[in-house]
Amino acid sequence: MKKAFIGVYGCQMNISDAERMEGQLKTIGYERVEEMEGADLILLNTCCVRETAEDKVYGKIGEIKHLKRANPDLIFGITGCMAQKESDGLIKRAPHIDFVLGTNKVHELTHVVQEIERERGHIVDTQLGETELPDDVPVARGGKFSAWVPIMYGCNNFCTYCIVPYVRGRERSRLPEDVVNEVREAVAQGYTEVTLLGQNVNSYGKDHKLADFADLLKMVDEVPGIKRVRFMTSHPKDLSDKVIAVIRDGKHICEHIHLPVQYGSNKILKAMNRVYTVESYKDLVRRIRQEIPNAALTTDLIVGFPGETDEDFAEMLAFLKEIRYDSAYTFIYSKRSGTPAATMENQVDDKVKHERLEQLMALQNEISFEINQGLKDKVLEVMVEGPSKNDAAIWNGRTRTNKIVLFEHKDEQEGDFINIKITHPQTWVLKGERV
Ligand code: SAH
Ligand code: SF4
Ligand code: F3S
């Protein structure tokens, strides 16, 4: 077997795409390895959502130059969102890259690698075809019990800060039977948890109109053998009462909604083109909590969007105190050229951005800690994931609400469902013991 290293950056969609790349590479004699050294093929599946994501990849591209010098037969390709964005510019900048394959070309990987094996030379294919779905490609899943299942590709929302619609193209939903079949196959292979993926899962099916997201969730919930169904990401503007009811009535649909608000003031939300208002978002949260009282809510937040003032920021902090998310991913606004926000006036000073980020994180940590204190002495169902990073005697798992639980390992196996009594809730993790 030849050796392939696949480096993955960015979001779950990239993890899922990488599993499909690995699946294809297997069919032409490659096995995936964890080290770049000694690999016959190196793929970087990249992200460009923020400048920091790109910087990481450029650093890696530099490292690989030495490997390529030591082994001229090494094949080096860039895939994913940066490949889509930079296209042949990447090879101009770093000629040791052999090929650049765009986000809609995942299914072309075997052909491209074989062509380079035969004839060497450079290949660039970043056409953003809007119709192709990588539906028939084999998938080599990473986990043993938890499977990523893309239900749609692309995004139509054009939030003014965001590059994703430009590098992933317009929304295309997979056929409901294709999604359900993939879930069935995963269950047949032993997977008990699936996460349905899309940039905005709530607009699933608006193109083909064969099923909406609520219908699809219900179908997946009913697949025999499935134990947990997750989904992400939900755009607040499209999360319907029908979806809320399906989550409420579902047997296996986890009560966790990742519902990125991005900002907590109407002025900034409008400038971001998020379409909803603070009021409509609060009303949505009220309806979710009314129907699914134990739902965990998480979010993404951006500080330093152009035009953000101290007043806006204060409004955002007040908003967070009111909503009380279980946790939040917090980001500093990063200018993405080609997006409307990049040329907006009143870009926020770097120092101010960092100060606001600190403040935001401190407040959110306080809230997460308080919410988790409420779980002390509660017994929660945990799906076992395996040994923790730092201590092999301590294992971790996840609650239905997607919280990480640490416990002392006895005879549990990966994939088991166990009950844990929470003894020491913290900000990021819950510590507990088996009951
Ligand atoms: N489709 C999803 C996620 C998109 S990218 C959604 O709409 O929620 C993940 C997160 O990155 C976004 O939610 C946003 O918070 C953040 N993000 C996107 N563009 C950004 C930028 N230019 N600067 C900083 N953060 C950004
Ligand atoms: Fe980006 Fe907005 Fe689309 Fe999410 S919904 S991917 S933030 S444009
Ligand atoms: Fe990054 Fe592309 Fe995902 S830009 S966040 S990898 S869709």
CSV table of C-alpha atoms and ligand atoms in Angstrom, one decimal:
chain,number,residue,atom,x,y,z
A,1,MET,CA,0.0,0.0,0.0
A,2,LYS,CA,1.1,3.5,-0.7
A,3,LYS,CA,0.8,6.1,2.1
A,4,ALA,CA,-1.4,9.1,2.0
A,5,PHE,CA,-1.4,11.9,4.6
A,6,ILE,CA,-4.5,14.0,4.7
A,7,GLY,CA,-4.4,17.2,6.7
A,8,VAL,CA,-7.8,18.7,7.5
A,9,TYR,CA,-8.5,22.3,8.4
A,10,GLY,CA,-11.8,24.1,9.0
A,11,CYS,CA,-15.2,22.8,9.7
A,12,GLN,CA,-17.0,19.5,9.8
A,13,MET,CA,-17.8,19.7,6.1
A,14,ASN,CA,-14.1,19.5,5.5
A,15,ILE,CA,-13.7,16.4,7.8
A,16,SER,CA,-16.6,14.8,5.9
A,17,ASP,CA,-15.0,15.7,2.5
A,18,ALA,CA,-11.7,14.3,3.7
A,19,GLU,CA,-13.4,11.0,4.5
A,20,ARG,CA,-14.6,10.8,1.0
A,21,MET,CA,-11.2,11.6,-0.3
A,22,GLU,CA,-9.7,8.8,1.8
A,23,GLY,CA,-12.4,6.5,0.6
A,24,GLN,CA,-11.4,7.2,-3.0
A,25,LEU,CA,-7.7,6.9,-2.4
A,26,LYS,CA,-8.2,3.5,-0.9
A,27,THR,CA,-9.5,2.3,-4.2
A,28,ILE,CA,-6.2,3.2,-5.9
A,29,GLY,CA,-4.0,1.6,-3.3
A,30,TYR,CA,-3.4,4.3,-0.7
A,31,GLU,CA,-3.8,3.9,3.1
A,32,ARG,CA,-4.1,6.9,5.3
A,33,VAL,CA,-1.2,7.6,7.6
A,34,GLU,CA,-0.8,10.1,10.5
A,35,GLU,CA,2.7,11.4,9.7
A,36,MET,CA,3.7,13.5,6.7
A,37,GLU,CA,7.2,12.0,6.8
A,38,GLY,CA,7.4,9.0,4.5
A,39,ALA,CA,4.1,9.6,2.8
A,40,ASP,CA,3.7,9.1,-0.9
A,41,LEU,CA,0.9,11.6,-1.2
A,42,ILE,CA,0.1,14.6,0.9
A,43,LEU,CA,-3.2,16.3,0.7
A,44,LEU,CA,-4.1,19.5,2.6
A,45,ASN,CA,-7.9,19.9,2.8
A,46,THR,CA,-8.0,23.6,3.6
A,47,CYS,CA,-10.1,26.4,5.1
A,48,CYS,CA,-10.1,30.1,4.3
A,49,VAL,CA,-12.9,31.3,6.7
A,50,ARG,CA,-10.4,33.5,8.6
A,51,GLU,CA,-6.9,34.7,7.8
A,52,THR,CA,-5.5,32.6,10.7
A,53,ALA,CA,-6.9,29.5,9.0
A,54,GLU,CA,-5.0,30.4,5.8
A,55,ASP,CA,-1.8,31.2,7.7
A,56,LYS,CA,-1.7,27.7,9.1
A,57,VAL,CA,-1.9,26.2,5.7
A,58,TYR,CA,0.7,28.4,4.2
A,59,GLY,CA,3.0,27.4,7.1
A,60,LYS,CA,2.4,23.7,6.3
A,61,ILE,CA,2.9,24.3,2.6
A,62,GLY,CA,6.4,25.7,3.5
A,63,GLU,CA,7.2,22.6,5.6
A,64,ILE,CA,6.3,20.3,2.8
A,65,LYS,CA,8.8,21.9,0.5
A,66,HIS,CA,11.6,20.1,2.3
A,67,LEU,CA,9.8,16.8,2.1
A,68,LYS,CA,9.3,17.2,-1.6
A,69,ARG,CA,13.0,18.1,-2.0
A,70,ALA,CA,14.0,14.9,-0.2
A,71,ASN,CA,11.5,12.8,-2.1
A,72,PRO,CA,10.7,14.2,-5.6
A,73,ASP,CA,8.1,11.4,-6.2
A,74,LEU,CA,6.0,12.8,-3.4
A,75,ILE,CA,2.6,14.0,-4.7
A,76,PHE,CA,1.3,17.1,-3.0
A,77,GLY,CA,-2.2,18.4,-3.5
A,78,ILE,CA,-4.3,21.2,-2.1
A,79,THR,CA,-8.1,20.7,-1.8
A,80,GLY,CA,-10.9,22.5,0.0
A,81,CYS,CA,-11.9,26.1,0.4
A,82,MET,CA,-8.4,27.8,0.0
A,83,ALA,CA,-7.9,25.7,-3.2
A,84,GLN,CA,-11.2,27.0,-4.5
A,85,LYS,CA,-10.3,30.6,-3.5
A,86,GLU,CA,-6.7,30.8,-4.7
A,87,SER,CA,-6.8,28.3,-7.5
A,88,ASP,CA,-3.6,28.3,-9.7
A,89,GLY,CA,-2.3,31.2,-7.6
A,90,LEU,CA,-1.3,28.6,-5.1
A,91,ILE,CA,1.0,26.9,-7.6
A,92,LYS,CA,2.5,30.2,-8.7
A,93,ARG,CA,3.3,30.9,-5.1
A,94,ALA,CA,4.5,27.4,-4.3
A,95,PRO,CA,5.5,25.4,-7.4
A,96,HIS,CA,6.1,22.2,-5.3
A,97,ILE,CA,2.3,21.8,-5.2
A,98,ASP,CA,1.3,19.3,-7.9
A,99,PHE,CA,-2.4,19.8,-8.0
A,100,VAL,CA,-5.2,22.1,-6.8
A,101,LEU,CA,-8.7,20.7,-6.6
A,102,GLY,CA,-11.8,22.8,-5.9
A,103,THR,CA,-14.5,22.1,-3.4
A,104,ASN,CA,-16.9,20.7,-6.0
A,105,LYS,CA,-14.3,18.3,-7.4
A,106,VAL,CA,-13.9,16.0,-4.4
A,107,HIS,CA,-15.1,13.1,-6.7
A,108,GLU,CA,-12.3,13.8,-9.2
A,109,LEU,CA,-9.5,13.0,-6.8
A,110,THR,CA,-8.6,9.5,-8.0
A,111,HIS,CA,-8.4,10.6,-11.6
A,112,VAL,CA,-6.2,13.6,-10.7
A,113,VAL,CA,-3.9,11.5,-8.5
A,114,GLN,CA,-3.6,8.8,-11.2
A,115,GLU,CA,-2.8,11.3,-13.9
A,116,ILE,CA,0.0,12.8,-11.8
A,117,GLU,CA,1.3,9.4,-11.0
A,118,ARG,CA,1.5,8.7,-14.8
A,119,GLU,CA,2.6,12.0,-16.2
A,120,ARG,CA,3.6,14.3,-13.4
A,121,GLY,CA,3.0,18.0,-14.2
A,122,HIS,CA,0.6,20.4,-12.6
A,123,ILE,CA,-3.2,20.1,-12.5
A,124,VAL,CA,-5.7,22.8,-11.5
A,125,ASP,CA,-9.4,22.1,-11.5
A,126,THR,CA,-11.5,24.6,-9.5
A,127,GLN,CA,-14.6,25.0,-11.6
A,128,LEU,CA,-17.5,25.7,-9.3
A,129,GLY,CA,-20.0,23.4,-11.0
A,130,GLU,CA,-23.3,23.8,-9.4
A,131,THR,CA,-24.9,20.5,-10.2
A,132,GLU,CA,-22.4,17.9,-9.2
A,133,LEU,CA,-22.8,16.1,-5.9
A,134,PRO,CA,-20.1,13.7,-4.8
A,135,ASP,CA,-22.7,11.1,-4.1
A,136,ASP,CA,-21.3,7.9,-5.4
A,137,VAL,CA,-17.8,8.1,-3.9
A,138,PRO,CA,-16.7,5.6,-1.3
A,139,VAL,CA,-16.3,7.0,2.2
A,140,ALA,CA,-13.7,6.0,4.8
A,141,ARG,CA,-15.2,7.1,8.1
A,142,GLY,CA,-12.9,8.3,10.9
A,143,GLY,CA,-14.8,7.3,14.0
A,144,LYS,CA,-16.2,3.9,14.8
A,145,PHE,CA,-19.6,4.9,16.2
A,146,SER,CA,-20.1,8.5,15.1
A,147,ALA,CA,-20.6,9.3,11.4
A,148,TRP,CA,-20.7,12.6,9.5
A,149,VAL,CA,-23.4,12.7,6.8
A,150,PRO,CA,-23.6,15.8,4.5
A,151,ILE,CA,-27.2,16.6,3.5
A,152,MET,CA,-26.5,19.6,1.4
A,153,TYR,CA,-23.6,21.6,0.0
A,154,GLY,CA,-23.0,25.3,-0.5
A,155,CYS,CA,-24.7,28.4,1.0
A,156,ASN,CA,-27.1,31.0,-0.4
A,157,ASN,CA,-26.9,33.4,2.5
A,158,PHE,CA,-24.0,35.8,1.8
A,159,CYS,CA,-23.5,37.1,5.2
A,160,THR,CA,-21.4,40.1,4.5
A,161,TYR,CA,-18.3,38.9,6.4
A,162,CYS,CA,-18.3,35.4,5.0
A,163,ILE,CA,-16.3,33.8,2.2
A,164,VAL,CA,-18.1,30.4,2.3
A,165,PRO,CA,-20.7,31.1,-0.4
A,166,TYR,CA,-18.0,32.1,-2.8
A,167,VAL,CA,-15.9,29.0,-2.2
A,168,ARG,CA,-18.7,26.4,-1.8
A,169,GLY,CA,-21.2,27.7,-4.4
A,170,ARG,CA,-24.9,27.7,-4.2
A,171,GLU,CA,-27.0,25.4,-2.0
A,172,ARG,CA,-27.6,21.9,-3.3
A,173,SER,CA,-29.5,19.4,-1.3
A,174,ARG,CA,-28.9,15.7,-1.6
A,175,LEU,CA,-32.0,13.6,-2.3
A,176,PRO,CA,-33.7,12.4,0.9
A,177,GLU,CA,-33.3,8.7,-0.1
A,178,ASP,CA,-29.6,9.2,-0.6
A,179,VAL,CA,-29.2,10.7,2.8
A,180,VAL,CA,-31.4,8.0,4.5
A,181,ASN,CA,-29.5,5.3,2.6
A,182,GLU,CA,-26.2,6.6,3.8
A,183,VAL,CA,-27.4,6.6,7.3
A,184,ARG,CA,-28.7,3.0,6.9
A,185,GLU,CA,-25.4,1.9,5.6
A,186,ALA,CA,-23.5,3.6,8.4
A,187,VAL,CA,-25.8,1.9,11.0
A,188,ALA,CA,-25.2,-1.5,9.2
A,189,GLN,CA,-21.5,-0.9,9.8
A,190,GLY,CA,-22.0,-0.3,13.5
A,191,TYR,CA,-22.4,3.5,13.7
A,192,THR,CA,-25.0,4.6,16.2
A,193,GLU,CA,-24.7,8.4,16.0
A,194,VAL,CA,-25.0,10.5,12.9
A,195,THR,CA,-24.5,14.3,12.5
A,196,LEU,CA,-26.3,15.7,9.5
A,197,LEU,CA,-24.2,18.5,8.0
A,198,GLY,CA,-24.8,21.6,6.0
A,199,GLN,CA,-24.0,25.3,6.2
A,200,ASN,CA,-27.7,25.9,6.9
A,201,VAL,CA,-29.5,22.6,7.4
A,202,ASN,CA,-32.8,24.4,7.9
A,203,SER,CA,-33.0,25.3,4.2
A,204,TYR,CA,-32.5,21.7,3.2
A,205,GLY,CA,-34.8,20.7,0.3
A,206,LYS,CA,-35.8,24.2,-0.7
A,207,ASP,CA,-34.3,23.4,-4.1
A,208,HIS,CA,-35.7,19.9,-4.9
A,209,LYS,CA,-38.8,20.3,-2.7
A,210,LEU,CA,-38.9,16.5,-2.1
A,211,ALA,CA,-38.6,16.9,1.7
A,212,ASP,CA,-37.8,19.7,4.0
A,213,PHE,CA,-35.4,19.5,6.9
A,214,ALA,CA,-38.1,18.5,9.4
A,215,ASP,CA,-39.1,15.6,7.1
A,216,LEU,CA,-35.5,14.5,6.7
A,217,LEU,CA,-34.8,14.6,10.4
A,218,LYS,CA,-37.9,12.5,11.1
A,219,MET,CA,-36.8,9.9,8.4
A,220,VAL,CA,-33.3,9.7,9.9
A,221,ASP,CA,-34.7,9.4,13.4
A,222,GLU,CA,-36.7,6.4,12.3
A,223,VAL,CA,-33.8,4.5,10.8
A,224,PRO,CA,-33.7,1.2,12.8
A,225,GLY,CA,-30.6,1.0,15.0
A,226,ILE,CA,-29.8,4.7,15.2
A,227,LYS,CA,-29.2,5.9,18.7
A,228,ARG,CA,-28.3,9.6,18.4
A,229,VAL,CA,-29.1,12.1,15.6
A,230,ARG,CA,-27.3,15.5,15.5
A,231,PHE,CA,-27.3,18.2,13.0
A,232,MET,CA,-25.5,21.5,12.2
A,233,THR,CA,-25.5,24.3,11.4
A,234,SER,CA,-28.9,25.9,12.0
A,235,HIS,CA,-29.4,29.4,10.6
A,236,PRO,CA,-31.9,31.2,12.9
A,237,LYS,CA,-33.9,32.6,10.0
A,238,ASP,CA,-34.9,29.2,8.7
A,239,LEU,CA,-35.5,27.2,11.9
A,240,SER,CA,-39.2,26.4,11.7
A,241,ASP,CA,-41.7,25.4,14.3
A,242,LYS,CA,-42.0,22.2,12.3
A,243,VAL,CA,-38.4,21.4,13.0
A,244,ILE,CA,-38.7,22.2,16.6
A,245,ALA,CA,-41.7,19.8,16.9
A,246,VAL,CA,-39.8,17.0,15.2
A,247,ILE,CA,-36.9,17.5,17.6
A,248,ARG,CA,-39.3,17.5,20.5
A,249,ASP,CA,-41.1,14.4,19.4
A,250,GLY,CA,-38.0,12.5,18.1
A,251,LYS,CA,-36.7,9.5,19.9
A,252,HIS,CA,-33.0,9.9,19.0
A,253,ILE,CA,-32.7,13.5,18.0
A,254,CYS,CA,-30.3,15.1,20.5
A,255,GLU,CA,-31.6,18.2,22.3
A,256,HIS,CA,-28.7,20.4,21.2
A,257,ILE,CA,-29.1,23.2,18.7
A,258,HIS,CA,-26.1,25.1,17.4
A,259,LEU,CA,-27.8,28.3,16.5
A,260,PRO,CA,-25.2,31.0,15.6
A,261,VAL,CA,-26.4,34.4,16.3
A,262,GLN,CA,-23.1,36.1,15.3
A,263,TYR,CA,-24.1,39.4,17.0
A,264,GLY,CA,-26.5,40.8,19.6
A,265,SER,CA,-27.5,44.1,18.1
A,266,ASN,CA,-29.9,44.9,15.3
A,267,LYS,CA,-27.5,47.4,13.7
A,268,ILE,CA,-24.7,44.9,13.3
A,269,LEU,CA,-27.0,42.0,12.4
A,270,LYS,CA,-28.4,44.2,9.6
A,271,ALA,CA,-24.9,45.1,8.4
A,272,MET,CA,-24.0,41.4,8.5
A,273,ASN,CA,-27.0,40.6,6.4
A,274,ARG,CA,-28.2,38.0,8.9
A,275,VAL,CA,-31.9,38.8,8.0
A,276,TYR,CA,-33.3,38.2,11.6
A,277,THR,CA,-33.4,40.7,14.4
A,278,VAL,CA,-32.6,40.4,18.1
A,279,GLU,CA,-36.3,40.3,18.8
A,280,SER,CA,-37.1,37.5,16.3
A,281,TYR,CA,-34.1,35.5,17.5
A,282,LYS,CA,-35.2,35.8,21.2
A,283,ASP,CA,-38.7,34.7,20.2
A,284,LEU,CA,-37.2,31.7,18.4
A,285,VAL,CA,-35.2,30.8,21.5
A,286,ARG,CA,-38.4,31.2,23.6
A,287,ARG,CA,-40.2,28.7,21.4
A,288,ILE,CA,-37.4,26.2,21.4
A,289,ARG,CA,-37.1,26.3,25.2
A,290,GLN,CA,-40.9,26.1,25.6
A,291,GLU,CA,-41.1,22.9,23.4
A,292,ILE,CA,-37.7,21.4,24.4
A,293,PRO,CA,-37.0,22.5,27.9
A,294,ASN,CA,-33.7,20.7,28.3
A,295,ALA,CA,-32.3,21.8,25.0
A,296,ALA,CA,-28.7,23.0,25.0
A,297,LEU,CA,-28.1,26.1,22.9
A,298,THR,CA,-24.7,27.0,21.5
A,299,THR,CA,-23.7,29.8,19.2
A,300,ASP,CA,-21.0,31.5,17.1
A,301,LEU,CA,-20.1,35.2,17.9
A,302,ILE,CA,-18.0,37.7,16.0
A,303,VAL,CA,-16.4,40.7,17.6
A,304,GLY,CA,-14.9,43.6,15.7
A,305,PHE,CA,-17.3,43.7,12.7
A,306,PRO,CA,-16.9,47.0,10.9
A,307,GLY,CA,-18.8,49.8,12.6
A,308,GLU,CA,-19.0,48.0,15.9
A,309,THR,CA,-19.1,50.6,18.7
A,310,ASP,CA,-18.8,50.3,22.5
A,311,GLU,CA,-22.6,50.7,22.6
A,312,ASP,CA,-23.1,47.8,20.2
A,313,PHE,CA,-20.7,45.7,22.1
A,314,ALA,CA,-22.5,46.4,25.4
A,315,GLU,CA,-25.8,45.4,23.8
A,316,MET,CA,-24.2,42.1,22.8
A,317,LEU,CA,-23.0,41.4,26.3
A,318,ALA,CA,-26.5,42.2,27.6
A,319,PHE,CA,-28.0,39.9,25.0
A,320,LEU,CA,-25.7,37.0,26.0
A,321,LYS,CA,-26.7,37.5,29.7
A,322,GLU,CA,-30.3,37.2,28.6
A,323,ILE,CA,-30.1,34.2,26.3
A,324,ARG,CA,-27.5,32.3,28.3
A,325,TYR,CA,-25.9,29.9,25.8
A,326,ASP,CA,-24.4,26.7,27.1
A,327,SER,CA,-21.3,27.6,25.1
A,328,ALA,CA,-20.1,29.8,22.3
A,329,TYR,CA,-17.4,29.8,19.7
A,330,THR,CA,-16.0,33.4,19.7
A,331,PHE,CA,-14.2,34.9,16.7
A,332,ILE,CA,-12.4,38.1,15.8
A,333,TYR,CA,-13.7,39.5,12.6
A,334,SER,CA,-11.3,38.7,9.8
A,335,LYS,CA,-11.4,40.7,6.5
A,336,ARG,CA,-12.0,38.4,3.6
A,337,SER,CA,-11.4,40.1,0.3
A,338,GLY,CA,-14.3,39.9,-2.1
A,339,THR,CA,-16.9,40.0,0.7
A,340,PRO,CA,-18.9,43.2,1.2
A,341,ALA,CA,-17.7,43.8,4.8
A,342,ALA,CA,-14.0,43.9,3.7
A,343,THR,CA,-14.5,47.3,2.0
A,344,MET,CA,-16.9,48.7,4.7
A,345,GLU,CA,-15.7,51.8,6.5
A,346,ASN,CA,-15.0,52.0,10.2
A,347,GLN,CA,-12.9,48.8,10.4
A,348,VAL,CA,-12.3,48.2,14.1
A,349,ASP,CA,-8.8,48.5,15.5
A,350,ASP,CA,-7.0,45.3,16.3
A,351,LYS,CA,-6.4,46.1,19.9
A,352,VAL,CA,-10.0,46.9,20.5
A,353,LYS,CA,-11.0,43.6,18.8
A,354,HIS,CA,-8.8,41.6,21.1
A,355,GLU,CA,-10.0,43.5,24.2
A,356,ARG,CA,-13.6,42.8,23.2
A,357,LEU,CA,-12.9,39.2,22.5
A,358,GLU,CA,-11.4,38.8,26.0
A,359,GLN,CA,-14.4,40.4,27.6
A,360,LEU,CA,-16.8,38.3,25.6
A,361,MET,CA,-15.0,35.1,26.5
A,362,ALA,CA,-14.9,35.9,30.1
A,363,LEU,CA,-18.6,36.6,30.3
A,364,GLN,CA,-19.5,33.4,28.3
A,365,ASN,CA,-17.2,31.3,30.5
A,366,GLU,CA,-19.0,32.6,33.5
A,367,ILE,CA,-22.4,31.7,32.0
A,368,SER,CA,-21.2,28.2,30.9
A,369,PHE,CA,-19.9,27.5,34.4
A,370,GLU,CA,-23.1,28.6,36.0
A,371,ILE,CA,-25.2,26.5,33.6
A,372,ASN,CA,-23.1,23.5,34.2
A,373,GLN,CA,-23.3,23.9,38.0
A,374,GLY,CA,-27.0,23.2,37.6
A,375,LEU,CA,-26.0,19.7,36.4
A,376,LYS,CA,-24.3,18.7,39.6
A,377,ASP,CA,-25.7,15.4,41.0
A,378,LYS,CA,-27.7,14.8,37.8
A,379,VAL,CA,-27.4,11.5,36.1
A,380,LEU,CA,-26.8,11.8,32.4
A,381,GLU,CA,-26.7,9.4,29.5
A,382,VAL,CA,-23.2,9.4,28.1
A,383,MET,CA,-21.9,7.9,24.8
A,384,VAL,CA,-18.3,6.7,25.5
A,385,GLU,CA,-15.7,8.1,23.1
A,386,GLY,CA,-12.5,6.7,24.5
A,387,PRO,CA,-9.4,7.7,26.6
A,388,SER,CA,-8.9,11.4,27.3
A,389,LYS,CA,-5.9,13.1,25.8
A,390,ASN,CA,-3.9,13.6,29.0
A,391,ASP,CA,-4.7,10.5,31.1
A,392,ALA,CA,-5.4,7.0,29.8
A,393,ALA,CA,-7.2,6.1,33.0
A,394,ILE,CA,-9.7,8.9,32.5
A,395,TRP,CA,-12.1,8.4,29.6
A,396,ASN,CA,-14.4,10.9,27.9
A,397,GLY,CA,-17.9,10.7,26.4
A,398,ARG,CA,-20.7,13.1,25.4
A,399,THR,CA,-24.1,13.8,26.7
A,400,ARG,CA,-27.1,14.2,24.4
A,401,THR,CA,-26.7,17.9,24.8
A,402,ASN,CA,-23.1,17.6,23.4
A,403,LYS,CA,-21.3,18.3,26.7
A,404,ILE,CA,-18.0,16.5,27.3
A,405,VAL,CA,-18.0,14.2,30.4
A,406,LEU,CA,-14.9,12.8,32.0
A,407,PHE,CA,-15.0,9.7,34.2
A,408,GLU,CA,-12.7,7.0,35.5
A,409,HIS,CA,-12.4,4.1,33.1
A,410,LYS,CA,-13.4,0.7,34.3
A,411,ASP,CA,-14.7,-1.8,31.7
A,412,GLU,CA,-16.5,0.6,29.3
A,413,GLN,CA,-15.9,0.2,25.6
A,414,GLU,CA,-15.9,2.9,23.0
A,415,GLY,CA,-19.5,3.4,21.8
A,416,ASP,CA,-21.1,2.2,25.0
A,417,PHE,CA,-24.0,4.2,26.4
A,418,ILE,CA,-23.6,4.6,30.2
A,419,ASN,CA,-25.1,6.6,33.0
A,420,ILE,CA,-22.8,9.1,34.7
A,421,LYS,CA,-23.6,11.1,37.8
A,422,ILE,CA,-22.1,14.5,37.5
A,423,THR,CA,-19.9,15.3,40.5
A,424,HIS,CA,-17.7,18.2,39.4
A,425,PRO,CA,-19.2,20.4,36.7
A,426,GLN,CA,-16.7,22.8,35.2
A,427,THR,CA,-16.8,25.4,32.4
A,428,TRP,CA,-15.7,23.2,29.5
A,429,VAL,CA,-16.2,19.6,30.9
A,430,LEU,CA,-18.3,17.8,33.4
A,431,LYS,CA,-16.6,15.3,35.7
A,432,GLY,CA,-18.6,12.5,37.1
A,433,GLU,CA,-18.8,8.8,38.1
A,434,ARG,CA,-20.5,5.8,36.7
A,435,VAL,CA,-23.8,4.8,38.4
B,1,SAH,N1,-22.7,28.2,8.0
B,1,SAH,C1,-22.4,28.3,9.4
B,1,SAH,C2,-20.9,28.4,9.7
B,1,SAH,C3,-20.1,29.1,8.8
B,1,SAH,S1,-18.4,29.4,9.2
B,1,SAH,C4,-23.2,29.4,10.0
B,1,SAH,O1,-23.8,30.2,9.2
B,1,SAH,O2,-23.3,29.5,11.1
B,1,SAH,C5,-18.3,29.2,11.0
B,1,SAH,C6,-18.3,30.5,11.7
B,1,SAH,O3,-17.1,31.3,11.3
B,1,SAH,C7,-19.4,31.4,11.4
B,1,SAH,O4,-20.6,31.1,12.2
B,1,SAH,C8,-18.9,32.8,11.9
B,1,SAH,O5,-19.1,33.0,13.2
B,1,SAH,C9,-17.4,32.6,11.6
B,1,SAH,N2,-16.9,33.5,10.5
B,1,SAH,C10,-17.3,33.4,9.2
B,1,SAH,N3,-16.6,34.4,8.5
B,1,SAH,C11,-15.8,35.0,9.4
B,1,SAH,C12,-14.9,36.1,9.3
B,1,SAH,N4,-14.7,36.7,8.1
B,1,SAH,N5,-14.3,36.5,10.4
B,1,SAH,C13,-14.5,35.9,11.6
B,1,SAH,N6,-15.3,34.9,11.8
B,1,SAH,C14,-16.0,34.4,10.7
B,2,SF4,FE1,-21.3,32.0,5.9
B,2,SF4,FE2,-23.6,33.0,6.5
B,2,SF4,FE3,-23.5,31.0,4.8
B,2,SF4,FE4,-23.0,30.6,7.4
B,2,SF4,S1,-24.9,31.2,6.5
B,2,SF4,S2,-21.8,29.9,5.7
B,2,SF4,S3,-22.0,32.5,8.0
B,2,SF4,S4,-22.7,33.1,4.5
B,3,F3S,FE1,-13.6,26.8,6.3
B,3,F3S,FE2,-14.6,26.1,4.1
B,3,F3S,FE3,-15.6,25.1,6.3
B,3,F3S,S1,-13.9,28.1,4.5
B,3,F3S,S2,-15.2,26.8,7.7
B,3,F3S,S3,-13.6,24.7,5.5
B,3,F3S,S4,-16.8,25.6,4.5
